[in-house]
Amino acid sequence: MPVTGAAPAHRAVFMVTDFGPCGPYIGQMHAALARTVPGLPVVDLVNDMPRFSPRPAAYLLSALAAAEPEPAVFLAVVDPGVGTARRRPVVVRTTCHAFVGPDNGLFNVLARHHPGAERAIIDWCPPYLSNSFHGRDLFAPVAARIAASLPVETTPLPWRDEELADWPADWPAVVYADGYGNLMTGLRAVGVAPSARIRAGGREIARARTFGEVPAGDAFWYGNSSGLVEIAVNGGSAAILLGLGAGDEVTVLGG
Amino acid sequence: MPVTGAAPAHRAVFMVTDFGPCGPYIGQMHAALARTVPGLPVVDLVNDMPRFSPRPAAYLLSALAAAEPEPAVFLAVVDPGVGTARRRPVVVRTTCHAFVGPDNGLFNVLARHHPGAERAIIDWCPPYLSNSFHGRDLFAPVAARIAASLPVETTPLPWRDEELADWPADWPAVVYADGYGNLMTGLRAVGVAPSARIRAGGREIARARTFGEVPAGDAFWYGNSSGLVEIAVNGGSAAILLGLGAGDEVTVLGG
Amino acid sequence: MPVTGAAPAHRAVFMVTDFGPCGPYIGQMHAALARTVPGLPVVDLVNDMPRFSPRPAAYLLSALAAAEPEPAVFLAVVDPGVGTARRRPVVVRTTCHAFVGPDNGLFNVLARHHPGAERAIIDWCPPYLSNSFHGRDLFAPVAARIAASLPVETTPLPWRDEELADWPADWPAVVYADGYGNLMTGLRAVGVAPSARIRAGGREIARARTFGEVPAGDAFWYGNSSGLVEIAVNGGSAAILLGLGAGDEVTVLGG
């Protein structure tokens, strides 16, 4: 008598949006995911990406994805173009992960970091598509279907060099200010010499390994837990001290 | 040999509260739900309903429920009367959904939109009932039991006409301001002519299909993804521009 | 024919952190939990503990745990010492619950309330340990393993009397201000006479059973749904009226 195989486990879906902590939109996307694939594991990875700002979000998204070792589907919606010249809905696949969202630059940094990444336009059509909430009506069901290995009709859309020309693999700028006022940058720490200093907000900032290595109130940089260069202040807020936020550029001074 | 039937799938429970994004209360309700029915799917649909304001919440709740196509149990707690003349705990059933919460008007709009909706007082008593947190001690276990098709003792409580007299099916007022400053109203878009204008905050606002159809900084209205008339500003906040929030009335000017 | 035993149910993991409602950290911890034990039930119990303040957090944690009747694992991270003289990672077990987090005082109140509580240093090492995010890399996998009854190497670390000398079982101080401005204290209500008055913010505050018993705008105290003395204002914010927040002391005046 044949052994019945266990049902294939689904990948997790990781929510990455700029919707903020309030409102019904995140909940409605969760409902759409559960409706498409009951029991699908879903994690709210980060829902306060820099609002309407695909560029910093693209750098943070690539870092967060690199920090997740198990194959997952990232449902990424940071889209300033609601109802205007909306970008095409795409799915991007690296060797490990899949990403679903609007083709507005949000996945360009992934393309830089994963030269083999494949992009495809989503041709699959949901039964109902509202005018203003593609996150719920299109991207969520597609992400759920991919996580559950259900078919999704797509058309390959190779990256063109000129699309990526303006998206360096590392971007010397703040991409996220966390609740502590720590400033994540678009620089991967592995590529910055420990002796390097970073000019930001009118100061030159040296690296420290931990908060305890610098005097209270002083700024320093370090490689954060997602592999990015992050600027912090011991006992304070780098965002306030330096007056910087997502999108503001910094300068790396060779060590 | 008889085939063992699969365990019946539970309905999802959708949380709808005014607790805000912080504090232990939402978590304690999740814990109560999981304790009552392990593995129950729960979605935080919206936890920042207008605080202590059952009237706007009632309109948003009915719209959000109408936008969910699969049978679910809405655990709805927006209750200004903590410890005062508390309203009776009720369960309301439409053909599709069930709703559990205080009988303080929160379900009156559902009754208007679903003439066959049945209301019943919850007689079921939890083993422990605190004085101040019926959401955790009473409403959550009842919602979980209904979602899992477990018995809950109730007594029918038909709607009286005079209860609903003051609750029009559509309410020309703001019922929710989202994080972008968009203003949802208690008007169902299907009943408002596209040529209609809305007077709000001293302005007359015309409909547009998308943000891109109006100049930056201008207000417009459209039918939102939950079927409500919503007022927005291209590249700005309607809440700030118009100085309006939940409960503030608007006027529909025939198109 | 032998009955196949059901898979042992896992305990739930309850998140208790000071990370706030935003940012990727809570999501990354959820991802780490799911990676360690797929399908593990996780509840965000409270993620806005007083920031960097293990003392008030310790009192709230013990109360929240006492209010949860079913065995659970509390993943508790409130840690001002990031990167400095970091406290040892520990697991604490009461007869009902387990607690995982830094040994910085966060579990001292549990030790006072549960004299038999056992503390042990976590010797188990994760495959990867970042410098700045032990919540994700160490505490989350350990909590998941304990919830799933997987082995975790530990070394007993008995409490020393002098460690607990400064941690009374009840602390007359505010330990948490909720979103309504209600002030939870470190006093268990069962130990305070109903006739007692509490001096706080320059006022003497009497007990009331419910909000409705006092005039609008007046402060009162009551035993809250987690068993703590809580100060509230009918129709207002005690935090604003009294000008108090987490860590501010109050005085119990014998009834």
XYZ file of N, CA, C and O in Angstrom, chain B residues 1 18-28 30-32 34-36 38 51-52 82-84 128 130-133 136-137, chain C residues 1 14 21 43-48 64 67-70 176 178-180 182 184 209-213 222-226 230:
248
model
N -14.115 0.034 4.448
C -13.631 0.901 5.524
C -14.034 2.341 5.241
O -13.747 2.875 4.163
N -11.109 49.507 18.238
C -10.574 50.872 18.302
C -9.396 50.931 19.280
O -9.121 51.981 19.852
N -8.713 49.799 19.461
C -7.648 49.725 20.469
C -6.364 50.431 20.043
O -5.494 50.686 20.863
N -6.201 50.705 18.763
C -4.965 51.312 18.298
C -3.880 50.276 18.109
O -4.037 49.107 18.464
N -2.725 50.716 17.558
C -1.683 49.760 17.187
C -0.843 49.275 18.365
O -0.031 48.378 18.197
N -1.026 49.853 19.541
C -0.150 49.527 20.673
C -0.917 48.836 21.791
O -2.127 48.697 21.738
N -0.164 48.434 22.809
C -0.771 47.895 24.014
C -1.018 46.408 23.955
O -0.907 45.776 22.898
N -1.342 45.817 25.105
C -1.483 44.359 25.186
C -2.875 43.842 24.814
O -3.063 42.628 24.757
N -3.836 44.727 24.545
C -5.222 44.258 24.459
C -5.484 43.395 23.229
O -6.170 42.380 23.301
N -4.951 43.812 22.094
C -5.152 43.012 20.887
C -4.493 41.642 21.070
O -5.080 40.610 20.749
N -3.288 41.643 21.605
C -2.600 40.384 21.845
C -3.358 39.492 22.809
O -3.435 38.273 22.610
N -3.926 40.076 23.841
C -4.679 39.267 24.800
C -5.935 38.679 24.162
O -6.343 37.564 24.503
N -6.111 37.905 20.903
C -5.587 36.812 20.084
C -5.336 35.569 20.940
O -5.650 34.448 20.533
N -4.763 35.788 22.126
C -4.496 34.648 23.012
C -5.802 33.966 23.412
O -5.880 32.726 23.450
N -6.832 34.750 23.687
C -8.121 34.171 24.073
C -8.730 33.381 22.917
O -9.327 32.319 23.117
N -7.035 31.872 20.479
C -6.246 30.655 20.280
C -6.507 29.639 21.388
O -6.438 28.435 21.168
N -6.779 30.153 22.588
C -7.068 29.276 23.722
C -8.402 28.566 23.515
O -8.555 27.396 23.848
N -9.355 29.288 22.947
C -10.690 28.717 22.743
C -10.683 27.694 21.613
O -11.250 26.611 21.742
N -7.688 26.279 19.216
C -6.312 26.268 18.703
C -6.285 26.198 17.177
O -7.063 25.455 16.578
N -11.999 56.039 17.633
C -12.073 55.641 19.048
C -13.398 56.051 19.700
O -13.826 57.198 19.572
N -13.972 55.093 20.397
C -15.198 55.346 21.175
C -16.353 55.829 20.297
O -17.243 56.514 20.793
N -17.419 51.591 28.584
C -16.767 50.668 29.507
C -17.208 50.954 30.934
O -16.962 52.032 31.472
N -17.874 50.006 31.525
C -18.213 50.116 32.933
C -19.390 51.009 33.239
O -19.757 51.184 34.389
N -19.984 51.608 32.218
C -21.184 52.417 32.491
C -22.399 51.556 32.125
O -22.428 50.384 32.411
N -14.658 33.119 33.321
C -14.192 34.298 34.048
C -14.551 35.532 33.236
O -14.354 35.571 32.023
N -13.951 39.642 33.476
C -13.448 40.823 34.166
C -14.458 41.948 34.021
O -15.384 41.894 33.201
N -14.234 42.983 34.778
C -15.143 44.117 34.784
C -14.953 45.010 33.563
O -15.873 45.655 33.090
N -13.724 45.035 33.071
C -13.379 46.064 32.098
C -12.923 45.533 30.746
O -12.597 46.321 29.865
N -12.872 44.216 30.532
C -12.327 43.729 29.272
C -13.185 42.579 28.733
O -12.732 41.434 28.645
N -11.837 40.518 25.593
C -11.021 39.325 25.832
C -11.819 38.182 26.452
O -11.695 37.028 26.042
N -12.667 38.545 27.436
C -13.267 37.502 28.273
C -14.565 36.935 27.710
O -14.904 35.792 27.979
N -6.290 -2.413 15.535
C -5.519 -1.415 14.761
C -5.159 -0.249 15.676
O -6.029 0.352 16.298
N 4.528 33.965 23.029
C 3.990 35.315 23.198
C 5.142 36.309 23.116
O 6.062 36.280 23.926
N 5.543 49.674 17.299
C 4.677 49.072 16.281
C 5.278 49.045 14.880
O 4.704 48.436 13.993
N 1.819 34.887 19.167
C 0.940 36.016 19.455
C 1.792 37.232 19.806
O 2.698 37.130 20.638
N 1.535 38.353 19.148
C 2.173 39.614 19.548
C 1.455 40.125 20.782
O 0.472 40.859 20.682
N 1.926 39.744 21.946
C 1.201 40.106 23.170
C 1.325 41.600 23.440
O 0.340 42.300 23.619
N 2.550 42.091 23.498
C 2.740 43.532 23.606
C 4.148 43.850 23.098
O 5.122 43.243 23.536
N 4.221 44.773 22.140
C 5.508 45.132 21.565
C 5.864 46.593 21.811
O 6.778 47.130 21.195
N 5.153 47.218 22.729
C 5.512 48.593 23.100
C 5.717 48.694 24.609
O 5.252 49.640 25.261
N 0.954 40.109 33.049
C 0.407 39.571 31.799
C 0.508 38.048 31.787
O -0.400 37.352 31.323
N -2.083 36.399 33.844
C -3.417 36.476 33.242
C -3.608 35.457 32.119
O -4.700 35.343 31.569
N -2.546 34.752 31.751
C -2.652 33.737 30.695
C -2.707 32.354 31.330
O -1.713 31.871 31.867
N -3.844 31.699 31.267
C -4.008 30.455 32.009
C -3.333 29.242 31.371
O -3.089 28.254 32.064
N -3.031 29.294 30.075
C -2.470 28.098 29.438
C -0.969 28.232 29.259
O -0.464 29.316 28.951
N 3.131 51.178 32.930
C 2.708 51.237 31.522
C 1.567 52.239 31.366
O 0.625 52.235 32.159
N -1.301 53.095 28.695
C -1.867 52.537 27.459
C -2.342 53.644 26.525
O -2.208 54.840 26.823
N -2.853 53.274 25.390
C -3.232 54.231 24.358
C -4.364 55.152 24.760
O -4.581 56.197 24.151
N -5.092 54.776 25.801
C -6.175 55.622 26.307
C -5.669 56.576 27.389
O -6.422 57.379 27.918
N -4.586 55.418 30.258
C -4.717 54.734 31.546
C -3.337 54.320 32.038
O -2.478 53.928 31.252
N -1.185 51.833 34.235
C -1.043 50.593 34.999
C 0.101 50.766 35.987
O 1.132 51.348 35.660
N -15.464 51.322 41.027
C -15.574 50.017 40.398
C -15.555 50.166 38.880
O -15.018 49.343 38.160
N -16.151 51.252 38.396
C -16.225 51.469 36.953
C -16.110 52.952 36.637
O -16.246 53.806 37.517
N -15.870 53.229 35.350
C -15.783 54.606 34.889
C -17.051 55.379 35.243
O -16.995 56.569 35.565
N -18.183 54.718 35.186
C -19.450 55.406 35.374
C -19.676 55.901 36.794
O -20.568 56.716 37.038
N -18.865 55.444 37.726
C -19.074 55.830 39.128
C -18.466 57.174 39.479
O -18.683 57.670 40.588
N -8.696 51.325 39.946
C -9.464 50.078 39.963
C -8.510 48.931 39.664
O -7.376 49.146 39.222
N -8.959 47.728 39.940
C -8.182 46.546 39.591
C -8.424 46.215 38.132
O -9.556 45.936 37.745
N -7.370 46.254 37.303
C -7.602 46.083 35.865
C -7.689 44.602 35.470
O -7.601 43.704 36.310
N -7.866 44.378 34.190
C -8.143 43.027 33.704
C -6.923 42.115 33.774
O -7.032 40.920 33.526
N -5.749 42.670 34.085
C -4.565 41.847 34.315
C -4.210 41.772 35.796
O -3.144 41.285 36.157
N -4.803 50.153 38.433
C -4.700 51.028 37.260
C -5.422 52.333 37.565
O -6.491 52.338 38.165
